[in-house]
Short mmCIF file of C-alpha atoms in Angstrom, two decimals:
data_model
loop_
_atom_site.label_atom_id
_atom_site.label_comp_id
_atom_site.label_asym_id
_atom_site.label_seq_id
_atom_site.Cartn_x
_atom_site.Cartn_y
_atom_site.Cartn_z
CA MET A 132 -56.99 37.15 10.23
CA LYS A 133 -54.18 36.33 12.54
CA THR A 134 -51.25 34.20 11.06
CA ILE A 135 -49.71 31.25 13.24
CA TYR A 136 -46.68 30.18 11.70
CA ALA A 137 -45.79 26.67 12.89
CA ASP A 138 -43.41 25.51 10.15
CA ASN A 139 -40.52 26.47 11.93
CA ALA A 140 -38.64 23.30 10.65
CA ALA A 141 -38.49 24.54 7.38
CA THR A 142 -37.25 27.96 8.18
CA THR A 143 -37.72 30.56 11.35
CA LYS A 144 -38.15 34.26 11.23
CA MET A 145 -34.78 36.28 11.61
CA SER A 146 -34.40 37.25 15.06
CA LYS A 147 -34.18 41.20 15.27
CA THR A 148 -30.66 40.82 17.32
CA ALA A 149 -29.65 38.66 14.52
CA LEU A 150 -30.82 41.30 11.97
CA GLU A 151 -28.95 44.05 13.87
CA ALA A 152 -25.99 42.26 14.08
CA MET A 153 -26.02 41.96 10.46
CA MET A 154 -26.58 45.37 9.19
CA PRO A 155 -22.94 47.07 9.88
CA TYR A 156 -21.51 44.79 7.88
CA PHE A 157 -23.20 45.57 4.29
CA THR A 158 -22.25 49.19 4.41
CA GLU A 159 -19.76 49.97 7.06
CA ILE A 160 -17.65 47.01 7.65
CA TYR A 161 -17.92 45.96 4.15
CA GLY A 162 -14.16 45.18 3.48
CA ASN A 163 -13.20 41.67 2.08
CA PRO A 164 -11.29 39.86 5.05
CA SER A 165 -8.79 38.57 2.74
CA SER A 166 -7.86 42.09 2.19
CA LEU A 167 -4.77 43.77 4.24
CA HIS A 168 -5.93 47.04 4.64
CA THR A 169 -7.98 48.46 7.52
CA PRO A 170 -11.70 47.83 6.24
CA GLY A 171 -10.48 44.22 5.18
CA GLN A 172 -9.19 43.58 8.51
CA GLU A 173 -11.92 44.69 10.47
CA ALA A 174 -13.75 42.13 8.68
CA ALA A 175 -11.31 39.56 9.33
CA GLU A 176 -11.75 40.41 12.88
CA ALA A 177 -15.26 40.02 13.13
CA LEU A 178 -15.30 36.90 11.41
CA TRP A 179 -12.79 35.44 13.77
CA GLN A 180 -14.95 36.71 16.43
CA ALA A 181 -18.15 34.98 14.91
CA ARG A 182 -16.02 31.79 14.69
CA GLU A 183 -15.31 31.86 18.17
CA ASP A 184 -18.69 32.84 19.07
CA ILE A 185 -20.11 29.97 17.27
CA ALA A 186 -17.46 27.26 18.29
CA ALA A 187 -18.53 28.33 21.93
CA CYS A 188 -22.29 27.42 21.81
CA ILE A 189 -21.27 23.81 20.66
CA GLY A 190 -17.85 23.52 22.97
CA ALA A 191 -15.62 23.41 20.11
CA GLU A 192 -12.48 25.49 18.99
CA ALA A 193 -13.05 28.46 16.59
CA ARG A 194 -10.23 26.81 13.74
CA GLU A 195 -12.79 23.94 13.62
CA ILE A 196 -15.53 26.00 12.13
CA THR A 197 -16.07 25.94 8.61
CA PHE A 198 -18.41 28.45 7.35
CA THR A 199 -20.65 27.37 4.55
CA SER A 200 -23.77 28.14 2.32
CA GLY A 201 -25.86 26.24 4.82
CA GLY A 202 -26.76 22.53 6.19
CA SER A 203 -26.61 20.93 2.70
CA GLU A 204 -23.22 22.04 1.88
CA ALA A 205 -21.85 21.23 5.21
CA ASP A 206 -23.59 17.68 4.95
CA ASN A 207 -21.86 17.33 1.60
CA GLN A 208 -18.52 18.41 2.72
CA ALA A 209 -18.57 16.40 5.80
CA ILE A 210 -19.52 13.17 4.05
CA ILE A 211 -17.39 13.40 1.01
CA SER A 212 -14.24 14.44 3.55
CA ALA A 213 -14.69 11.32 5.33
CA ALA A 214 -15.19 9.30 2.13
CA ARG A 215 -12.01 10.57 0.47
CA SER A 216 -10.08 10.16 3.42
CA GLY A 217 -11.18 6.55 3.82
CA ALA A 218 -10.61 5.59 0.37
CA ARG A 219 -7.28 6.41 0.88
CA LYS A 220 -6.67 3.57 3.42
CA ASN A 221 -9.06 1.59 1.27
CA LYS A 222 -11.99 1.81 3.63
CA LYS A 223 -14.93 2.43 1.62
CA HIS A 224 -17.94 1.50 3.73
CA ILE A 225 -20.47 4.12 5.29
CA ILE A 226 -23.04 3.74 7.86
CA SER A 227 -26.12 5.91 8.09
CA THR A 228 -29.90 5.37 8.34
CA ALA A 229 -32.90 5.34 6.20
CA VAL A 230 -34.59 8.41 7.58
CA GLU A 231 -31.61 11.08 7.11
CA HIS A 232 -32.21 14.44 5.08
CA HIS A 233 -31.76 14.14 1.33
CA ALA A 234 -28.43 16.27 1.64
CA VAL A 235 -26.97 13.05 3.38
CA LEU A 236 -28.90 10.42 1.21
CA HIS A 237 -28.08 11.94 -2.14
CA THR A 238 -24.71 12.27 -1.24
CA LEU A 239 -24.41 8.56 -0.09
CA ARG A 240 -26.16 7.83 -3.29
CA ARG A 241 -23.73 9.64 -5.43
CA LEU A 242 -20.63 7.67 -3.66
CA GLU A 243 -22.53 4.58 -3.88
CA LYS A 244 -21.94 4.81 -7.66
CA GLU A 245 -18.39 5.89 -7.35
CA GLY A 246 -17.99 2.32 -5.52
CA PHE A 247 -18.60 2.85 -1.77
CA ALA A 248 -20.86 0.51 0.24
CA VAL A 249 -23.57 2.26 2.04
CA THR A 250 -25.61 0.43 5.08
CA LEU A 251 -28.85 2.27 5.93
CA LEU A 252 -29.93 1.39 9.07
CA ASP A 253 -33.63 0.62 9.73
CA VAL A 254 -35.22 2.96 12.08
CA GLN A 255 -36.91 1.68 15.51
CA PRO A 256 -40.87 2.55 15.31
CA ASP A 257 -40.19 5.93 17.02
CA GLY A 258 -37.55 6.61 14.23
CA SER A 259 -34.35 6.40 16.30
CA VAL A 260 -31.23 4.32 15.89
CA THR A 261 -29.80 2.49 18.66
CA PRO A 262 -25.87 2.65 19.36
CA GLU A 263 -26.26 -1.59 19.43
CA GLN A 264 -27.56 -1.11 15.44
CA VAL A 265 -24.48 1.03 14.98
CA LYS A 266 -22.14 -1.31 16.80
CA ALA A 267 -23.31 -4.26 14.80
CA ALA A 268 -23.04 -2.47 11.69
CA ILE A 269 -19.50 -1.44 11.68
CA ARG A 270 -17.29 -3.42 9.52
CA PRO A 271 -13.25 -3.03 9.19
CA ASP A 272 -13.58 -1.25 6.15
CA THR A 273 -16.21 1.24 7.57
CA CYS A 274 -14.97 5.18 7.28
CA LEU A 275 -18.03 7.09 8.66
CA VAL A 276 -20.86 6.89 10.49
CA THR A 277 -23.30 9.53 9.85
CA VAL A 278 -26.62 9.95 11.97
CA MET A 279 -28.36 12.96 12.09
CA PHE A 280 -28.94 14.44 15.62
CA ALA A 281 -32.63 15.10 15.24
CA ASN A 282 -35.36 14.09 12.46
CA ASN A 283 -36.42 17.10 10.52
CA GLU A 284 -39.81 15.56 9.96
CA ILE A 285 -40.91 13.55 13.20
CA GLY A 286 -38.68 15.35 15.49
CA THR A 287 -37.03 12.28 17.24
CA VAL A 288 -33.92 12.57 18.89
CA ASN A 289 -31.13 10.20 18.66
CA PRO A 290 -28.81 8.98 21.35
CA ILE A 291 -25.80 10.81 19.92
CA ARG A 292 -23.43 10.82 22.54
CA GLU A 293 -23.89 7.18 22.94
CA ILE A 294 -23.46 6.74 19.10
CA GLY A 295 -20.45 8.69 19.01
CA ALA A 296 -18.95 6.34 21.90
CA VAL A 297 -19.54 3.42 19.74
CA CYS A 298 -17.70 5.10 16.91
CA ARG A 299 -14.71 6.25 19.11
CA GLU A 300 -14.54 2.72 20.16
CA ALA A 301 -14.00 1.35 16.87
CA LYS A 302 -11.95 4.54 15.68
CA VAL A 303 -14.56 5.27 12.90
CA LEU A 304 -15.25 8.81 12.08
CA PHE A 305 -18.87 9.94 13.32
CA HIS A 306 -20.71 12.84 11.63
CA THR A 307 -24.07 14.12 12.77
CA ASP A 308 -26.61 16.43 10.71
CA ALA A 309 -27.56 18.65 13.48
CA VAL A 310 -29.27 20.95 11.50
CA GLN A 311 -32.65 20.79 13.73
CA ALA A 312 -30.68 20.51 16.79
CA VAL A 313 -28.36 23.36 16.99
CA GLY A 314 -29.91 26.46 18.94
CA HIS A 315 -32.58 24.15 20.48
CA LEU A 316 -30.87 21.20 22.16
CA PRO A 317 -27.91 21.49 24.34
CA ILE A 318 -24.74 20.25 22.26
CA ASN A 319 -21.31 19.76 23.48
CA VAL A 320 -18.98 18.20 20.73
CA GLY A 321 -16.45 16.89 22.82
CA GLU A 322 -18.84 15.18 25.58
CA MET A 323 -20.83 13.98 22.61
CA ASN A 324 -18.07 12.39 20.89
CA ILE A 325 -18.93 14.29 17.74
CA ASP A 326 -16.06 14.53 15.11
CA MET A 327 -18.24 16.62 12.47
CA LEU A 328 -21.33 18.18 12.90
CA SER A 329 -23.64 20.30 10.20
CA ALA A 330 -25.82 23.26 11.07
CA SER A 331 -27.83 26.05 9.28
CA ALA A 332 -28.43 29.35 10.65
CA HIS A 333 -31.83 29.92 9.29
CA LYS A 334 -33.33 27.02 11.58
CA PHE A 335 -32.32 28.78 14.59
CA HIS A 336 -33.55 32.77 13.78
CA GLY A 337 -30.68 33.44 11.74
CA PRO A 338 -30.55 34.05 8.29
CA LYS A 339 -30.82 31.73 5.13
CA GLY A 340 -27.93 30.89 2.50
CA THR A 341 -25.45 30.56 5.71
CA GLY A 342 -24.39 27.76 8.07
CA PHE A 343 -21.31 25.75 9.24
CA LEU A 344 -19.53 22.45 9.54
CA TYR A 345 -17.60 21.53 12.64
CA ALA A 346 -14.83 19.53 12.08
CA LYS A 347 -12.48 17.95 14.84
CA ARG A 348 -8.98 18.95 14.70
CA GLY A 349 -7.20 16.28 12.90
CA VAL A 350 -10.13 15.54 10.62
CA VAL A 351 -9.13 16.31 7.14
CA LEU A 352 -11.58 18.26 5.36
CA THR A 353 -11.72 17.73 1.10
CA ASN A 354 -13.10 20.86 -0.87
CA VAL A 355 -16.62 20.74 -2.57
CA ILE A 356 -15.59 24.38 -3.66
CA ASP A 357 -12.44 25.08 -5.14
CA GLY A 358 -10.97 28.46 -5.58
CA GLY A 359 -9.18 31.06 -3.28
CA ALA A 360 -7.83 30.18 0.31
CA GLN A 361 -10.86 31.27 2.53
CA GLU A 362 -11.59 28.99 5.52
CA ARG A 363 -8.09 27.65 5.74
CA GLY A 364 -8.20 26.69 2.03
CA LYS A 365 -11.25 24.49 2.85
CA ARG A 366 -14.01 26.36 1.30
CA ALA A 367 -13.59 28.76 -1.45
CA GLY A 368 -15.41 32.13 -1.90
CA THR A 369 -15.78 35.31 -0.17
CA GLU A 370 -16.96 35.19 3.14
CA ASN A 371 -20.69 35.94 3.37
CA ILE A 372 -19.76 38.02 6.53
CA PRO A 373 -23.10 39.96 7.33
CA ALA A 374 -24.95 36.47 7.08
CA ILE A 375 -22.05 34.94 9.55
CA MET A 376 -22.40 37.90 11.82
CA GLY A 377 -26.04 37.11 11.89
CA MET A 378 -25.46 33.53 12.65
CA ALA A 379 -23.36 34.08 15.56
CA ALA A 380 -25.68 36.39 16.95
CA ALA A 381 -28.62 34.06 16.44
CA LEU A 382 -26.86 31.37 17.58
CA LYS A 383 -25.45 33.16 20.66
CA GLU A 384 -28.99 34.35 21.56
CA ALA A 385 -30.78 30.82 21.13
CA CYS A 386 -28.07 29.48 23.45
CA ALA A 387 -28.20 32.05 26.11
CA ASN A 388 -32.31 31.55 26.18
CA MET A 389 -32.40 27.64 25.52
CA GLU A 390 -33.70 26.84 28.77
CA GLU A 391 -36.66 29.19 28.92
CA ASN A 392 -37.20 28.97 25.33
CA THR A 393 -37.48 25.21 25.43
CA ALA A 394 -39.65 24.83 28.41
CA LYS A 395 -42.30 27.12 26.46
CA MET A 396 -41.87 25.06 23.21
CA ILE A 397 -42.49 22.06 25.02
CA ALA A 398 -45.72 23.32 26.81
CA VAL A 399 -47.35 24.24 23.54
CA ARG A 400 -45.96 20.85 22.09
CA ASP A 401 -47.51 18.89 24.32
CA ARG A 402 -51.04 20.67 24.51
CA LEU A 403 -50.80 20.16 20.54
CA ILE A 404 -50.07 16.55 20.96
CA ALA A 405 -52.81 16.09 23.54
CA GLY A 406 -55.11 17.76 21.71
CA LEU A 407 -54.74 16.38 18.18
CA SER A 408 -54.67 12.67 19.99
CA GLU A 409 -58.14 13.48 20.40
CA ILE A 410 -59.11 13.32 16.71
CA PRO A 411 -60.22 9.50 16.01
CA LYS A 412 -58.02 7.48 13.93
CA SER A 413 -54.62 9.55 14.43
CA VAL A 414 -51.67 8.82 15.57
CA LEU A 415 -48.34 10.46 16.47
CA ASN A 416 -45.30 10.22 14.55
CA GLY A 417 -42.14 9.88 16.10
CA SER A 418 -41.06 9.49 19.78
CA ARG A 419 -43.02 10.75 22.65
CA ASP A 420 -39.97 11.32 24.92
CA HIS A 421 -36.78 11.98 22.90
CA ARG A 422 -38.24 14.71 20.74
CA LEU A 423 -37.42 18.21 19.59
CA PRO A 424 -39.12 20.88 21.87
CA GLY A 425 -41.07 22.26 18.78
CA ASN A 426 -42.11 19.39 16.73
CA VAL A 427 -45.51 17.68 16.32
CA ASN A 428 -46.20 15.22 13.79
CA PHE A 429 -49.37 13.33 13.00
CA CYS A 430 -51.16 10.92 10.29
CA PHE A 431 -54.69 11.31 10.08
CA GLU A 432 -56.38 8.25 8.36
CA GLY A 433 -58.92 8.86 5.43
CA ILE A 434 -57.56 11.85 4.16
CA GLU A 435 -54.73 13.36 2.01
CA GLY A 436 -51.92 16.12 3.90
CA GLU A 437 -51.99 18.60 0.95
CA SER A 438 -55.58 19.40 1.54
CA ILE A 439 -55.03 19.82 5.07
CA LEU A 440 -52.42 22.52 4.33
CA LEU A 441 -54.62 24.37 2.00
CA LEU A 442 -57.50 24.54 4.54
CA LEU A 443 -55.17 25.49 7.44
CA ASP A 444 -53.35 27.85 5.58
CA ASP A 445 -57.00 29.72 4.88
CA LYS A 446 -57.55 29.65 8.81
CA GLY A 447 -54.18 31.38 9.08
CA VAL A 448 -51.99 28.11 9.97
CA CYS A 449 -48.96 27.55 8.37
CA ALA A 450 -47.72 23.98 8.50
CA SER A 451 -46.29 21.26 6.31
CA SER A 452 -46.88 17.69 5.43
CA GLY A 453 -45.10 14.45 4.31
CA SER A 454 -47.72 13.66 1.61
CA ALA A 455 -46.71 12.84 -2.16
CA CYS A 456 -48.48 15.85 -3.25
CA THR A 457 -46.56 18.10 -1.21
CA SER A 458 -43.03 16.44 -1.78
CA GLY A 459 -43.46 16.87 -5.65
CA SER A 460 -43.30 13.03 -6.34
CA LEU A 461 -45.23 9.94 -6.23
CA ASP A 462 -44.13 8.98 -2.95
CA PRO A 463 -44.94 10.04 0.73
CA SER A 464 -42.28 10.95 2.93
CA HIS A 465 -39.04 8.43 3.37
CA VAL A 466 -39.39 8.74 6.81
CA LEU A 467 -42.91 8.12 7.50
CA LEU A 468 -42.49 5.02 5.41
CA ALA A 469 -39.51 4.06 7.37
CA ILE A 470 -41.13 4.08 10.48
CA GLY A 471 -43.73 1.74 8.98
CA ARG A 472 -46.51 4.01 8.05
CA PRO A 473 -48.03 2.60 4.75
CA HIS A 474 -48.35 4.86 1.85
CA GLU A 475 -52.11 5.66 2.31
CA ILE A 476 -51.56 6.86 6.06
CA ALA A 477 -48.28 8.61 5.43
CA HIS A 478 -50.05 10.77 2.78
CA GLY A 479 -52.27 12.06 5.64
CA SER A 480 -49.50 13.42 7.82
CA LEU A 481 -49.48 16.94 9.22
CA ARG A 482 -46.34 18.66 10.42
CA LEU A 483 -46.39 21.64 13.11
CA SER A 484 -43.10 22.80 14.32
CA VAL A 485 -43.35 25.91 16.80
CA ASP A 486 -40.90 28.36 17.87
CA GLU A 487 -41.10 30.23 21.29
CA SER A 488 -43.44 33.08 19.93
CA VAL A 489 -46.27 30.33 19.57
CA THR A 490 -48.55 30.51 22.49
CA LEU A 491 -50.65 28.08 24.57
CA GLU A 492 -53.93 30.09 23.20
CA ASP A 493 -52.39 29.61 19.81
CA ALA A 494 -52.16 25.99 20.29
CA ASP A 495 -55.75 25.75 21.04
CA TYR A 496 -56.68 27.63 17.79
CA ILE A 497 -54.46 25.16 15.92
CA ILE A 498 -55.95 22.26 17.27
CA ASN A 499 -59.39 23.51 16.64
CA ALA A 500 -58.49 24.31 13.04
CA VAL A 501 -56.88 20.94 12.73
CA LYS A 502 -60.32 19.08 14.22
CA GLN A 503 -62.53 20.95 11.66
CA THR A 504 -60.20 20.37 8.78
CA VAL A 505 -60.12 16.70 9.42
CA GLU A 506 -63.57 16.41 10.11
CA TYR A 507 -64.48 18.27 6.95
CA LEU A 508 -62.07 16.24 4.58
CA ARG A 509 -63.24 13.22 5.85
CA ASN A 510 -66.74 14.00 5.28
CA MET A 511 -65.84 14.30 1.47
CA SER A 512 -63.57 11.23 1.28
CA PRO A 513 -64.54 7.96 -0.27
CA VAL A 514 -62.00 6.12 1.72
CA TRP A 515 -63.24 7.43 5.11
CA ARG A 516 -66.83 6.52 4.07
CA ASP A 517 -65.54 3.04 3.37
CA LEU A 518 -63.67 2.59 6.55
CA ILE A 519 -66.84 3.75 8.65
CA SER A 520 -69.15 1.67 7.17
CA GLY A 521 -66.90 -1.36 8.00
CA LYS A 522 -66.03 -2.03 3.77
CA LYS A 523 -62.52 -1.21 4.76
CA GLU A 524 -60.28 -1.98 7.87
CA PHE A 525 -58.86 0.90 9.80
CA THR A 526 -55.03 1.02 9.79
CA ILE A 527 -54.91 3.02 12.87
CA LYS A 528 -56.12 1.63 15.56
CA ASP A 529 -57.39 3.44 18.65
CA MET B 78 -47.11 33.05 -8.96
CA ALA B 79 -49.58 30.85 -6.66
CA LEU B 80 -49.30 26.99 -7.10
CA TYR B 81 -52.95 27.05 -8.07
CA SER B 82 -55.28 29.12 -9.87
CA GLU B 83 -58.18 31.30 -8.43
CA LYS B 84 -60.45 29.00 -10.37
CA VAL B 85 -58.60 25.85 -8.26
CA MET B 86 -58.63 27.36 -5.09
CA ASP B 87 -62.54 28.44 -5.91
CA HIS B 88 -63.64 24.88 -6.33
CA PHE B 89 -61.16 23.47 -3.76
CA ARG B 90 -62.72 25.83 -0.96
CA ASN B 91 -66.37 25.58 -2.21
CA PRO B 92 -66.75 22.24 -4.08
CA ARG B 93 -69.87 21.90 -5.84
CA ASN B 94 -71.81 18.82 -5.72
CA VAL B 95 -70.13 16.86 -2.75
CA GLY B 96 -71.94 13.87 -1.29
CA VAL B 97 -73.34 10.54 -2.26
CA ILE B 98 -76.57 9.85 -4.11
CA GLU B 99 -78.32 7.21 -2.66
CA ASN B 100 -80.04 4.42 -5.02
CA ALA B 101 -77.88 6.37 -7.80
CA ASP B 102 -78.24 4.76 -11.36
CA ALA B 103 -74.48 4.59 -11.98
CA VAL B 104 -71.31 4.75 -9.77
CA GLY B 105 -67.79 4.96 -10.78
CA GLU B 106 -64.38 5.06 -8.80
CA VAL B 107 -60.99 5.45 -9.79
CA GLY B 108 -57.47 5.77 -8.21
CA ASN B 109 -56.21 4.31 -5.38
CA ALA B 110 -55.06 5.46 -1.53
CA LYS B 111 -51.57 4.24 -1.89
CA CYS B 112 -50.79 6.94 -4.37
CA GLY B 113 -53.03 9.41 -2.37
CA ASP B 114 -55.91 10.15 -4.35
CA ILE B 115 -59.42 8.37 -5.04
CA MET B 116 -62.31 9.75 -6.95
CA LYS B 117 -65.74 8.47 -6.82
CA ILE B 118 -69.02 9.89 -8.55
CA TYR B 119 -72.72 9.00 -8.26
CA LEU B 120 -74.87 9.79 -11.22
CA LYS B 121 -78.61 9.73 -11.65
CA ILE B 122 -79.67 9.54 -15.20
CA ASP B 123 -83.06 10.09 -16.92
CA ASN B 124 -83.63 9.88 -20.62
CA ASP B 125 -80.17 9.75 -20.94
CA VAL B 126 -79.58 13.14 -19.53
CA ILE B 127 -77.36 13.62 -16.18
CA THR B 128 -80.04 14.98 -13.67
CA ASP B 129 -78.11 14.72 -10.83
CA VAL B 130 -74.50 14.26 -9.78
CA LYS B 131 -72.31 13.98 -6.71
CA PHE B 132 -68.72 13.04 -6.05
CA GLU B 133 -66.18 12.33 -2.99
CA THR B 134 -62.61 12.68 -3.29
CA PHE B 135 -59.73 11.38 -0.95
CA GLY B 136 -56.84 13.66 -2.44
CA CYS B 137 -55.04 16.90 -2.94
CA GLY B 138 -56.24 20.36 -3.65
CA SER B 139 -56.25 19.96 -7.37
CA ALA B 140 -58.15 16.44 -7.17
CA ILE B 141 -60.93 18.06 -5.18
CA ALA B 142 -61.13 21.08 -7.55
CA SER B 143 -61.11 18.75 -10.67
CA ALA B 144 -63.71 16.78 -9.25
CA SER B 145 -65.70 19.56 -8.41
CA MET B 146 -65.63 21.25 -11.96
CA ALA B 147 -66.00 17.81 -13.84
CA THR B 148 -69.30 17.47 -12.18
CA GLU B 149 -70.21 21.01 -12.98
CA LEU B 150 -69.60 20.02 -16.41
CA ILE B 151 -71.50 16.99 -17.20
CA LYS B 152 -74.49 18.37 -14.80
CA GLY B 153 -77.75 18.43 -16.94
CA LYS B 154 -75.93 17.01 -20.00
CA PRO B 155 -76.62 13.81 -22.36
CA LEU B 156 -74.42 11.27 -21.65
CA SER B 157 -73.04 11.44 -24.74
CA GLU B 158 -71.45 15.05 -24.00
CA ALA B 159 -70.20 13.53 -20.61
CA LEU B 160 -68.58 10.50 -22.44
CA ALA B 161 -66.82 13.22 -24.54
CA LEU B 162 -65.36 15.26 -21.62
CA THR B 163 -61.80 15.13 -21.77
CA ASN B 164 -59.37 16.14 -19.02
CA LYS B 165 -57.96 19.29 -20.68
CA ALA B 166 -61.51 20.49 -20.78
CA VAL B 167 -61.55 20.10 -17.20
CA VAL B 168 -58.15 21.59 -16.87
CA GLU B 169 -59.00 24.65 -19.15
CA ALA B 170 -62.22 25.59 -17.06
CA LEU B 171 -59.96 25.51 -13.97
CA ASP B 172 -57.49 28.05 -15.74
CA GLY B 173 -55.01 25.53 -15.84
CA LEU B 174 -53.01 23.18 -13.24
CA PRO B 175 -49.52 22.88 -12.27
CA ALA B 176 -47.42 19.96 -14.73
CA HIS B 177 -47.29 17.50 -11.84
CA LYS B 178 -51.15 18.17 -11.05
CA VAL B 179 -52.26 17.13 -14.40
CA HIS B 180 -53.01 13.81 -13.45
CA CYS B 181 -55.75 14.86 -11.09
CA SER B 182 -57.62 16.10 -14.10
CA VAL B 183 -57.07 12.78 -16.06
CA LEU B 184 -58.69 10.75 -12.68
CA ALA B 185 -61.84 13.42 -13.09
CA GLU B 186 -62.16 12.12 -17.16
CA GLU B 187 -61.69 8.67 -15.88
CA VAL B 188 -64.03 8.57 -13.18
CA ILE B 189 -67.03 9.99 -15.42
CA LYS B 190 -66.44 7.17 -17.94
CA LYS B 191 -66.19 4.64 -15.06
CA ALA B 192 -69.49 5.75 -14.18
CA LEU B 193 -71.12 5.28 -17.40
CA GLN B 194 -69.37 2.18 -18.34
CA ASP B 195 -71.12 1.07 -14.77
CA TYR B 196 -74.47 2.69 -16.34
CA TYR B 197 -74.12 0.59 -19.48
CA GLU B 198 -73.23 -2.69 -17.97
CA ARG B 199 -76.22 -2.56 -15.29
CA ASN B 200 -78.61 -1.58 -18.11
CA GLY B 201 -77.19 -4.23 -20.63
CA ILE B 202 -76.55 -1.58 -23.14
CA GLU B 203 -74.02 -2.25 -25.92
CA TYR B 204 -70.88 0.15 -26.04
CA ASP B 205 -67.67 0.31 -27.30
CA ARG B 206 -64.92 -0.88 -24.99
CA THR B 207 -62.15 1.12 -26.41
CA GLN B 208 -63.36 4.28 -25.67
CA PHE B 209 -63.20 3.48 -21.54
CA PRO B 210 -59.94 3.45 -19.73
CA ASP B 211 -58.24 0.48 -18.35
CA CYS B 212 -58.12 1.43 -14.74
CA ASP B 213 -57.14 -2.00 -13.89
CA SER B 214 -53.85 -2.01 -15.70
CA CYS B 215 -53.09 1.62 -15.22
CA GLU B 216 -49.71 2.35 -14.14
CA HIS B 217 -49.69 5.94 -13.38
CA CYS B 218 -49.12 5.24 -9.84
CA SER B 219 -46.43 2.80 -10.40
CA ILE B 220 -46.64 1.23 -7.45
#
């Protein structure tokens, strides 16, 4: 049976180019870039080249890139840095949104316990926030606005440039968690008024366990890992050179082929959205127009997400869900709740996230597999029985 | 290790006794859609013996498997045996459940008790209320 991997928002397959770029740095150029000898300096040179390549992909300068262990560490460091700088000026208010990744939300929660005030903006029904909302929330003591570039669950892309402009005007630092966007959407940190940006390599066909934080020149970073003087003293620990080389190669490749890849993904995404919309009592989550090229997210009334995933897996389709059972907690996805889906609907969600290798033929196979699965599960669901017999009212109207 | 045992996956993929019994002698339902799991069972009872059982479930893989296994364990059994079925017995029959899924087996135990309670009520049979779960004040979902 063929496997169709449609969980690229969770992680991606490494590209051959990225893998090949990594290999020499395990056994040939294995020196420590902090060493003065030739093998060390060769590694240092490679590291600088990777920094330049990555910076070029987002319109930044090499020295504005700090390598981290991934998106979560970059988010932590960006927020903590802004908070520490803010606190020195007695500015202890941070603005964010209700639909951020937990790497942002949990860092904010920790700062709240330390005495910071946090405003989590409610989102629009499509999951976005507006520049007007941000503007209205800024106070004299606001030290940071952190708004995700694109949502990892429902794929909604925020008006980052406009939000950045609002922050610039108010002289407030602006950070964006761009983990789902880097390598998939055109980004220019200068034009988009971004002061800090987090990225993770394994979301754009690079290796796991590596990422980077862009911090505009002049933004003071605070260490989250103390020790040696690597990364201009802002992130201790011997650099993971092979992974960084893989990340740089993957990002260069992704940016060079972005237009072509995006066109393919959008065609597949739109086919999936059209096909799954035919299922009765289904609803698309997230924005129809401002959406990541590979993201599809639906709720199906009367069934539960984990069952959908297990049955799809049996049919060779790898997907994910925002149900409580898949999150390991009693509550379904905070993102689906924030866009107004009631608990019982949020439990029945399905996220498909495709990359450029998924074909239109695959999309048709997925649509068919989802239709069969939804129908099968509804046929054994007491909730569905109550809904179709009129004992309960449908939440999803169509 | 996989999340679920082979037994759980077998009962999830090929659930036994799915469906509805029209004119059932007893019906039980537990759980709520907000929490993400609901079980409902229908019993045919003849001479204090469960002659037929069907179930419906809205829920995850282990909820479906737990309900399926529970119906197998009580089919053809006297009411006294069905009443004595514990969630632990369901878990054991399934070769174990992950810790955060054990509540699915609790629902399976409770839905049987609910149905039996319904049977006693319908037929005016005296029974010991303390043996039955008080689902209305259950807070396992804490919503």
